[in-house]
Amino acid sequence: MSNSGGYENLLVYQLAITIFDLTVIFCNRHIDKRSRTHDQMVQAGRSGKQNIAEGSLEKSLKSYIKLIGVSRGSFGELLEDYKDYLRQNNLPLWPKEDSRVSYIRSIRENSNLPNWANSPNSPYVKYIDKPEDFANLLVVLLHKENYLLDQLNRSLEDKFINEGGYTENLFKKRLNQRGIS
């Protein structure tokens, strides 16, 4: 699909890194490390990120679409974990209209900063001290990520419909090589 490392420039991948890094910090602070929930949340964040990378490196557009779907599923699961955390700890889930939600949604990822997610220069830092703020930050970021994944999936499906898949295009090249059209 893309040249090696091209996925690193995708906003959807950069945001996935932020979500994964923040999830590790959140879980280490607020979820018992011996619990299954801790492991599942960290693994869902990792899976979401890794499947974007793996998918973009696939030659097969069909495989890329499938792996984006796996990523979307992992991040959907992680979103539910954060909502559960808020509900089970009697903490409010911020409504879409909340000014904090609007502000977080407006933040652009900055992959040029090492440890961007919890860097002192990161706009996210002010949200990671209180569990309510931290969990809601991740809810907002996950909604943003899922939206971006849905957009990427739609564009990949359109490309597949208009240009065909890897196997289909190889077959066309084979027919052309043989002089069959």
Short mmCIF file of C-alpha atoms in Angstrom, two decimals:
data_model
loop_
_atom_site.label_atom_id
_atom_site.label_comp_id
_atom_site.label_asym_id
_atom_site.label_seq_id
_atom_site.Cartn_x
_atom_site.Cartn_y
_atom_site.Cartn_z
CA MET A 1 0.00 0.00 0.00
CA SER A 2 2.22 2.77 1.24
CA ASN A 3 5.94 3.03 1.37
CA SER A 4 7.57 1.76 4.51
CA GLY A 5 6.88 4.13 7.36
CA GLY A 6 4.29 6.17 5.45
CA TYR A 7 1.68 5.26 8.05
CA GLU A 8 3.66 7.27 10.64
CA ASN A 9 2.54 10.45 8.86
CA LEU A 10 -1.15 9.58 9.12
CA LEU A 11 -3.08 11.62 11.69
CA VAL A 12 -5.06 8.49 12.57
CA TYR A 13 -1.81 6.72 13.51
CA GLN A 14 -0.36 9.68 15.42
CA LEU A 15 -3.54 9.94 17.48
CA ALA A 16 -3.41 6.16 18.07
CA ILE A 17 0.06 6.57 19.59
CA THR A 18 -1.24 9.28 21.92
CA ILE A 19 -4.20 7.14 22.96
CA PHE A 20 -1.99 4.11 23.60
CA ASP A 21 0.57 6.11 25.60
CA LEU A 22 -2.11 7.84 27.68
CA THR A 23 -3.91 4.53 28.25
CA VAL A 24 -0.76 2.97 29.70
CA ILE A 25 -0.37 5.96 32.05
CA PHE A 26 -4.07 5.91 33.00
CA CYS A 27 -4.12 2.17 33.68
CA ASN A 28 -0.91 2.26 35.71
CA ARG A 29 -2.39 5.01 37.89
CA HIS A 30 -6.04 4.02 38.18
CA ILE A 31 -6.51 0.32 37.37
CA ASP A 32 -5.08 -2.49 39.50
CA LYS A 33 -2.06 -3.81 37.58
CA ARG A 34 -2.95 -7.37 38.54
CA SER A 35 -6.44 -7.08 37.07
CA ARG A 36 -7.59 -8.43 33.77
CA THR A 37 -9.07 -5.01 32.99
CA HIS A 38 -5.62 -3.37 33.17
CA ASP A 39 -4.18 -5.84 30.67
CA GLN A 40 -7.20 -5.68 28.37
CA MET A 41 -7.25 -1.88 28.23
CA VAL A 42 -3.52 -1.67 27.49
CA GLN A 43 -3.80 -4.42 24.88
CA ALA A 44 -6.82 -2.75 23.22
CA GLY A 45 -4.82 0.48 22.92
CA ARG A 46 -1.83 -1.39 21.54
CA SER A 47 -3.96 -3.41 19.12
CA GLY A 48 -5.65 -0.28 17.80
CA LYS A 49 -2.29 1.33 17.06
CA GLN A 50 -0.52 -1.76 15.72
CA ASN A 51 -3.31 -2.72 13.31
CA ILE A 52 -3.14 0.70 11.63
CA ALA A 53 0.59 0.19 11.07
CA GLU A 54 0.24 -3.42 9.93
CA GLY A 55 -2.66 -2.64 7.63
CA SER A 56 -0.89 0.20 5.88
CA LEU A 57 2.06 -2.06 5.13
CA GLU A 58 -0.14 -4.72 3.48
CA LYS A 59 -0.04 -5.08 -0.30
CA SER A 60 -3.64 -6.18 -0.25
CA LEU A 61 -6.21 -3.40 0.02
CA LYS A 62 -8.68 -5.99 1.32
CA SER A 63 -6.30 -6.85 4.18
CA TYR A 64 -5.75 -3.16 4.94
CA ILE A 65 -9.51 -2.62 5.19
CA LYS A 66 -9.83 -5.66 7.45
CA LEU A 67 -7.05 -4.47 9.79
CA ILE A 68 -8.56 -0.97 9.98
CA GLY A 69 -11.75 -2.71 11.09
CA VAL A 70 -9.82 -4.60 13.78
CA SER A 71 -8.29 -1.31 14.92
CA ARG A 72 -11.75 0.28 15.05
CA GLY A 73 -13.02 -2.64 17.12
CA SER A 74 -10.13 -2.37 19.58
CA PHE A 75 -10.63 1.35 20.05
CA GLY A 76 -14.40 0.85 20.37
CA GLU A 77 -13.77 -1.65 23.17
CA LEU A 78 -11.36 0.77 24.87
CA LEU A 79 -13.94 3.58 24.65
CA GLU A 80 -16.44 1.37 26.48
CA ASP A 81 -13.82 0.66 29.17
CA TYR A 82 -13.38 4.37 29.87
CA LYS A 83 -17.15 4.94 29.96
CA ASP A 84 -17.44 1.99 32.37
CA TYR A 85 -14.70 3.46 34.55
CA LEU A 86 -16.54 6.78 34.80
CA ARG A 87 -19.89 5.11 35.54
CA GLN A 88 -18.50 2.65 38.08
CA ASN A 89 -16.68 5.43 39.93
CA ASN A 90 -19.67 7.78 39.91
CA LEU A 91 -17.82 10.29 37.73
CA PRO A 92 -19.61 12.31 35.06
CA LEU A 93 -19.19 11.68 31.35
CA TRP A 94 -18.75 15.10 29.78
CA PRO A 95 -21.45 15.98 27.23
CA LYS A 96 -20.44 16.82 23.65
CA GLU A 97 -21.36 20.46 24.25
CA ASP A 98 -18.89 20.85 27.14
CA SER A 99 -16.19 23.44 26.40
CA ARG A 100 -13.50 20.98 27.52
CA VAL A 101 -14.68 18.50 24.91
CA SER A 102 -14.57 21.17 22.20
CA TYR A 103 -11.09 22.20 23.24
CA ILE A 104 -9.74 18.64 23.27
CA ARG A 105 -11.28 17.96 19.87
CA SER A 106 -9.49 21.00 18.45
CA ILE A 107 -6.01 19.86 19.53
CA ARG A 108 -3.75 18.75 16.68
CA GLU A 109 -1.35 15.91 17.31
CA ASN A 110 2.33 16.81 17.41
CA SER A 111 4.37 13.71 16.69
CA ASN A 112 7.57 15.78 16.53
CA LEU A 113 7.71 15.99 20.33
CA PRO A 114 9.11 12.92 22.07
CA ASN A 115 6.61 11.54 24.59
CA TRP A 116 4.02 13.95 23.20
CA ALA A 117 1.15 12.54 25.24
CA ASN A 118 2.57 13.48 28.65
CA SER A 119 5.22 16.01 27.65
CA PRO A 120 5.15 19.22 29.73
CA ASN A 121 4.41 21.00 26.44
CA SER A 122 1.42 18.81 25.66
CA PRO A 123 -2.03 20.38 26.04
CA TYR A 124 -3.17 17.02 27.48
CA VAL A 125 -1.05 17.33 30.63
CA LYS A 126 -3.64 19.46 32.40
CA TYR A 127 -6.14 16.60 32.12
CA ILE A 128 -4.12 13.72 33.55
CA ASP A 129 -4.07 14.55 37.28
CA LYS A 130 -7.73 13.85 38.11
CA PRO A 131 -9.34 10.52 37.16
CA GLU A 132 -12.51 12.24 35.89
CA ASP A 133 -10.57 14.55 33.59
CA PHE A 134 -8.20 11.81 32.45
CA ALA A 135 -10.94 9.32 31.56
CA ASN A 136 -12.99 11.98 29.79
CA LEU A 137 -9.91 13.12 27.85
CA LEU A 138 -9.54 9.58 26.54
CA VAL A 139 -13.25 9.29 25.74
CA VAL A 140 -12.97 12.41 23.57
CA LEU A 141 -9.76 11.23 21.90
CA LEU A 142 -11.29 7.82 21.21
CA HIS A 143 -14.37 9.38 19.61
CA LYS A 144 -12.03 11.45 17.44
CA GLU A 145 -9.94 8.37 16.55
CA ASN A 146 -12.99 6.28 15.70
CA TYR A 147 -14.27 9.06 13.43
CA LEU A 148 -10.89 9.16 11.65
CA LEU A 149 -10.83 5.37 11.30
CA ASP A 150 -14.33 5.42 9.83
CA GLN A 151 -13.20 8.06 7.29
CA LEU A 152 -10.11 6.03 6.41
CA ASN A 153 -12.20 2.89 6.01
CA ARG A 154 -14.63 4.68 3.67
CA SER A 155 -11.79 6.01 1.51
CA LEU A 156 -10.16 2.56 1.33
CA GLU A 157 -13.46 0.95 0.37
CA ASP A 158 -13.95 3.58 -2.36
CA LYS A 159 -10.45 2.91 -3.64
CA PHE A 160 -11.13 -0.83 -3.65
CA ILE A 161 -14.37 -0.33 -5.60
CA ASN A 162 -12.80 2.04 -8.12
CA GLU A 163 -9.37 0.46 -8.57
CA GLY A 164 -9.82 -3.15 -7.53
CA GLY A 165 -7.76 -5.18 -5.13
CA TYR A 166 -4.24 -6.56 -5.22
CA THR A 167 -5.18 -10.03 -6.48
CA GLU A 168 -7.57 -8.64 -9.07
CA ASN A 169 -4.94 -6.25 -10.41
CA LEU A 170 -2.29 -9.00 -10.52
CA PHE A 171 -4.69 -11.12 -12.54
CA LYS A 172 -5.23 -8.24 -15.00
CA LYS A 173 -1.44 -7.86 -15.37
CA ARG A 174 -1.13 -11.59 -15.97
CA LEU A 175 -3.79 -11.47 -18.69
CA ASN A 176 -2.08 -8.47 -20.29
CA GLN A 177 1.25 -10.33 -20.20
CA ARG A 178 -0.36 -13.19 -22.09
CA GLY A 179 -2.00 -10.82 -24.57
CA ILE A 180 -5.50 -11.59 -23.31
CA SER A 181 -7.76 -8.66 -22.53
#
